[in-house]
mmCIF file of C-alpha atoms in Angstrom:
data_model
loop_
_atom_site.group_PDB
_atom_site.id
_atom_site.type_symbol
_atom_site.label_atom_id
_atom_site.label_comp_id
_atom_site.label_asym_id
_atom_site.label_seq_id
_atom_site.Cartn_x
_atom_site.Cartn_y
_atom_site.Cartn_z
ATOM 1 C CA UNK J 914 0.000 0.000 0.000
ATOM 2 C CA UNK J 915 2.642 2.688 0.481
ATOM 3 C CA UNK J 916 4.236 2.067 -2.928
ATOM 4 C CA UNK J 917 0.787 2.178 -4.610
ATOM 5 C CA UNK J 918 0.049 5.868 -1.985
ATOM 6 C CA UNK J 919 3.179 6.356 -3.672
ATOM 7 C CA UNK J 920 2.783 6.689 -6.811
ATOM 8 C CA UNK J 921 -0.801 7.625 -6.492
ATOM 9 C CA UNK J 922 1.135 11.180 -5.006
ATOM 10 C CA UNK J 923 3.670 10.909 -8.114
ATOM 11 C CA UNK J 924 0.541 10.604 -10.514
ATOM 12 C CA UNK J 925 -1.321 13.534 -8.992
ATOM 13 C CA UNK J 926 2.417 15.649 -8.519
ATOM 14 C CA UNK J 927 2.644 14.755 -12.641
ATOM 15 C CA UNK J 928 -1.061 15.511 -13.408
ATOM 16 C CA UNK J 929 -0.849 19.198 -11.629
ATOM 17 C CA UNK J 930 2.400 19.642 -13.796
ATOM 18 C CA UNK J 931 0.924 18.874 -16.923
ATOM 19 C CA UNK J 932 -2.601 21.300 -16.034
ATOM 20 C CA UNK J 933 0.554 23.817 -15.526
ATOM 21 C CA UNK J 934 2.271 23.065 -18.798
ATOM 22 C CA UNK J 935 -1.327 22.705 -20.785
ATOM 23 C CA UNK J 936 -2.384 26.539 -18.829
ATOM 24 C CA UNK J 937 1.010 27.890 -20.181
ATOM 25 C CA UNK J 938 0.859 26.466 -23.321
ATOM 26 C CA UNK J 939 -2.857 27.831 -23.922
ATOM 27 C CA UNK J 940 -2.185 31.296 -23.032
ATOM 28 C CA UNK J 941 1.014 30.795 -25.482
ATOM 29 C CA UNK J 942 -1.386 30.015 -28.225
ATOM 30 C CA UNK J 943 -3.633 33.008 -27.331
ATOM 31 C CA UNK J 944 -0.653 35.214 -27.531
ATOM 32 C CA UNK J 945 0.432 34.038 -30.409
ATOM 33 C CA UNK J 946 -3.178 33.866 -32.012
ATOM 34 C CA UNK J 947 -3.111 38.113 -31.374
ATOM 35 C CA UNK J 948 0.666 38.783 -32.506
ATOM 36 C CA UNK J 949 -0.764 37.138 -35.387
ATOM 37 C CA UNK J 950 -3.735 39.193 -35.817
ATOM 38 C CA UNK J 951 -1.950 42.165 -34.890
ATOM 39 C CA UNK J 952 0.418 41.437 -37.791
ATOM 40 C CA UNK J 953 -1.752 41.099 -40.017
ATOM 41 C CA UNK J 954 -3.625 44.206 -39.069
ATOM 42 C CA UNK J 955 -0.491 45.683 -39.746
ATOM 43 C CA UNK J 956 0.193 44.740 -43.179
ATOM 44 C CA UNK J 957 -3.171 45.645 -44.285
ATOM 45 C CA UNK J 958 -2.519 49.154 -43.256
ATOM 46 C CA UNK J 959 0.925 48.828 -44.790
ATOM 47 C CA UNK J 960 -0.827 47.383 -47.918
ATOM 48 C CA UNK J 961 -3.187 50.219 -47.601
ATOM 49 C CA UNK J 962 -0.652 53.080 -47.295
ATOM 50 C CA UNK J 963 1.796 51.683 -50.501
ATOM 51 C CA UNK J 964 -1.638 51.732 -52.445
ATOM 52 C CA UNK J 965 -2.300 55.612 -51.257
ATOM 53 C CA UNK J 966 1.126 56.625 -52.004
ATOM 54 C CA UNK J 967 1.727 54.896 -55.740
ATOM 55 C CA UNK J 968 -1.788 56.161 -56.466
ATOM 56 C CA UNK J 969 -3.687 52.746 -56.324
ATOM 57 C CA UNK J 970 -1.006 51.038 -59.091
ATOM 58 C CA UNK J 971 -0.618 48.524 -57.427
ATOM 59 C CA UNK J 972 2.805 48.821 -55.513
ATOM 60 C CA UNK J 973 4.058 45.229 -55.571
ATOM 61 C CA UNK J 974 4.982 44.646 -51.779
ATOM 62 C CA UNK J 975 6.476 46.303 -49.010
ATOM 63 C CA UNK J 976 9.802 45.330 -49.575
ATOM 64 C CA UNK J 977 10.858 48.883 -50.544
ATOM 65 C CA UNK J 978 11.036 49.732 -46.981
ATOM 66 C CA UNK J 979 9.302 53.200 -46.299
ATOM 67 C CA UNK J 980 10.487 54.893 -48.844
ATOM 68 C CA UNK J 981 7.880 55.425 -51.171
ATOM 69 C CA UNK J 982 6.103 56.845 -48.207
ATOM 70 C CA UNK J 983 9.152 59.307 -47.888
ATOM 71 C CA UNK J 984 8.664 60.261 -51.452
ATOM 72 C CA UNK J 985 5.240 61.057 -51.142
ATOM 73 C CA UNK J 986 5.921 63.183 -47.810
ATOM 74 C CA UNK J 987 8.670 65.112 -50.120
ATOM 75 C CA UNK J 988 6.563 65.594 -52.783
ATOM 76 C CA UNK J 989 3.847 67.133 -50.317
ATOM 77 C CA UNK J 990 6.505 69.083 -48.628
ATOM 78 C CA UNK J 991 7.521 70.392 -52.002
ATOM 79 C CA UNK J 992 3.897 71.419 -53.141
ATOM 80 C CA UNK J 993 3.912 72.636 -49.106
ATOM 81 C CA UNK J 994 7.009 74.690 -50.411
ATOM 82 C CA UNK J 995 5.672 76.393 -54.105
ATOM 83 C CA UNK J 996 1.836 76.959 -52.007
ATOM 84 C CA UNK J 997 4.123 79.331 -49.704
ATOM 85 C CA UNK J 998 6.103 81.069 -52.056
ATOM 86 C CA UNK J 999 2.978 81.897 -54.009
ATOM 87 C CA UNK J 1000 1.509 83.364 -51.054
ATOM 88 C CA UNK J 1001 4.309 85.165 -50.260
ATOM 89 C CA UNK J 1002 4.331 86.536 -53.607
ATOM 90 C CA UNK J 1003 0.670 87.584 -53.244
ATOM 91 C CA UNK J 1004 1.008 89.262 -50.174
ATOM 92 C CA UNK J 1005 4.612 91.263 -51.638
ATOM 93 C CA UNK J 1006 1.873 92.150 -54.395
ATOM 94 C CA UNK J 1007 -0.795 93.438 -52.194
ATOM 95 C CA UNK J 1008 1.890 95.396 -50.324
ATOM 96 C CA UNK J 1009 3.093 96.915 -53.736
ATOM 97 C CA UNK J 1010 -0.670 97.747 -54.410
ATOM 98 C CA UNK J 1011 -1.497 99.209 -50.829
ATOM 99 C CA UNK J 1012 1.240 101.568 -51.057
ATOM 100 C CA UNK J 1013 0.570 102.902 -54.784
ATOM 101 C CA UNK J 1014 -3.132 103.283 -53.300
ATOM 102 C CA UNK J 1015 -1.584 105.775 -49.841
ATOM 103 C CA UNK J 1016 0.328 107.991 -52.659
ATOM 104 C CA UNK J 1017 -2.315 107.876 -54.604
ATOM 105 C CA UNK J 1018 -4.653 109.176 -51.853
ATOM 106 C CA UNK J 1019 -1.737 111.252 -50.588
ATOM 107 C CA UNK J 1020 -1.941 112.961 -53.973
ATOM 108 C CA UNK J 1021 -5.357 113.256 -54.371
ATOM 109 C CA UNK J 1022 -5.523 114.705 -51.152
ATOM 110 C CA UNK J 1023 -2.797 117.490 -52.226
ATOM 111 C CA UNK J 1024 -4.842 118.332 -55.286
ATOM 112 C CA UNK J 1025 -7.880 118.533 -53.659
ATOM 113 C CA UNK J 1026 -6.073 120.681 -51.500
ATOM 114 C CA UNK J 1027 -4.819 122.897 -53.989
ATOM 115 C CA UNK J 1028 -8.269 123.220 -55.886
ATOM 116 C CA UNK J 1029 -9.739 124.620 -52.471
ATOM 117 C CA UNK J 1030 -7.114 126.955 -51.915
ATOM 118 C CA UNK J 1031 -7.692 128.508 -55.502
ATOM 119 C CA UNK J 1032 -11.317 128.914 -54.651
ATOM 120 C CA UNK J 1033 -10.857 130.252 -51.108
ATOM 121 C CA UNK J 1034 -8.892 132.671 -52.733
ATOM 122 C CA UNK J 1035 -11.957 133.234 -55.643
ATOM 123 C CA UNK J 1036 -14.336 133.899 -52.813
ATOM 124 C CA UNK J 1037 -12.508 136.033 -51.087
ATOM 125 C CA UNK J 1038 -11.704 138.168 -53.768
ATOM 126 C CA UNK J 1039 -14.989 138.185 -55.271
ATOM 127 C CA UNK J 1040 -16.273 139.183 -51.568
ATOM 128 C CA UNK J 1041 -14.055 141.952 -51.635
ATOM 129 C CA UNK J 1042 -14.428 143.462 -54.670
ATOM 130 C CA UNK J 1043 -18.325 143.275 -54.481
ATOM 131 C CA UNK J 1044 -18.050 145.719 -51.287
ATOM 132 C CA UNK J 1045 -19.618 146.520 -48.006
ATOM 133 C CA UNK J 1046 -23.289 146.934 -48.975
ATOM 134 C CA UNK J 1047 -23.146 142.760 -49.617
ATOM 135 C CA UNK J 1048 -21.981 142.071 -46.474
ATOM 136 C CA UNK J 1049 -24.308 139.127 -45.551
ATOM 137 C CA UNK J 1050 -23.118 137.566 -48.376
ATOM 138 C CA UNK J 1051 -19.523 137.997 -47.825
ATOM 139 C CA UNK J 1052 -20.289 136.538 -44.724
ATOM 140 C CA UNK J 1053 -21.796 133.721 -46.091
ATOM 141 C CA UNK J 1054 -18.900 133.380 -48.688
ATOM 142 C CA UNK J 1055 -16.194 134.035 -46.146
ATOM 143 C CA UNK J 1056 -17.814 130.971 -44.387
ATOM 144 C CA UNK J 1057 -17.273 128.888 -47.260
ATOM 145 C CA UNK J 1058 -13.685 129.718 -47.600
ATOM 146 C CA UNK J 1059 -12.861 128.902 -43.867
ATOM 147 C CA UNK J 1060 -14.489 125.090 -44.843
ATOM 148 C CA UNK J 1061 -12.377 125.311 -48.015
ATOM 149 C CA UNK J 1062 -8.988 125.867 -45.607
ATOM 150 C CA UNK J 1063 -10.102 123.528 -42.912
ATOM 151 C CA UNK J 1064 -10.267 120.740 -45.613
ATOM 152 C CA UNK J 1065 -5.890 120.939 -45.623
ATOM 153 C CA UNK J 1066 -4.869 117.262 -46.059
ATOM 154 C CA UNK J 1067 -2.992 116.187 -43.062
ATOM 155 C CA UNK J 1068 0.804 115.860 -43.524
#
């Protein structure tokens, strides 16, 4: 009876290491059941991205590394580039145009100037020489020429 308690222990030591061994072995299978998935996940996105960045030709494999993904990003990066420039040159433009339109208003401004002037002096003169007995008039004229002054451009 001992030798049969014996290996009665032995058997049940040896079945505990084998549920162990068949617990580690199933969660090795699970793990490698996602790495698996998870690769192939992967390569469907790499798939995906080589058919975004030949333009759906049909790259054949990913074997070219990640450089036709680099090419694309220069090519972006150059249209990036000329997109800039050309809005640089816009705004150079606009600049160029804003500042023929201030001395262009600048001289408008003096000739509108100079047009008032002249007829302050008109209305003055004509006040004068029409004399005393008009005087409401002058008055009224003498007005006008004040507003004619006051309208001086600044600068």
């Amino acid at each position: 009876m001992k030798r049969e308690s014996k290996y009665a222990s032995c058997l049940i030591e040896a079945n505990k290491e084998i549920e162990q061994k068949q617990t580690l072995i199933d969660s090795l299978i699970l793990a490698a059941q996602t790495h698996a998935q998870e690769a192939r996940t992967a390569n469907a996105t790499i798939y995906e991205i080589y058919q975004y960045v030949s333009g759906s030709t049909g790259e054949p494999g990913n074997w070219h590394g990640a450089q036709p993904v680099r090419d694309a990003f220069e090519k972006l990066q150059a249209q990036l580039d000329e997109a800039i420039n050309g809005w640089k040159e816009s705004v150079k433009a606009f600049d160029d145009i804003e500042k023929e339109l201030e001395d262009t208003q600048a001289q408008l401004a003096t000739a509108r100037w100079e047009v008032l002037s002249q007829i302050e002096g008109q209305i003055r003169t004509n006040a004068f020489i029409r004399g005393n007995d008009q005087y409401k008039e002058r008055n009224a004229l003498n007005e006008m020429a004040d507003w004619c002054k006051e309208q001086k451009p600044n600068g």
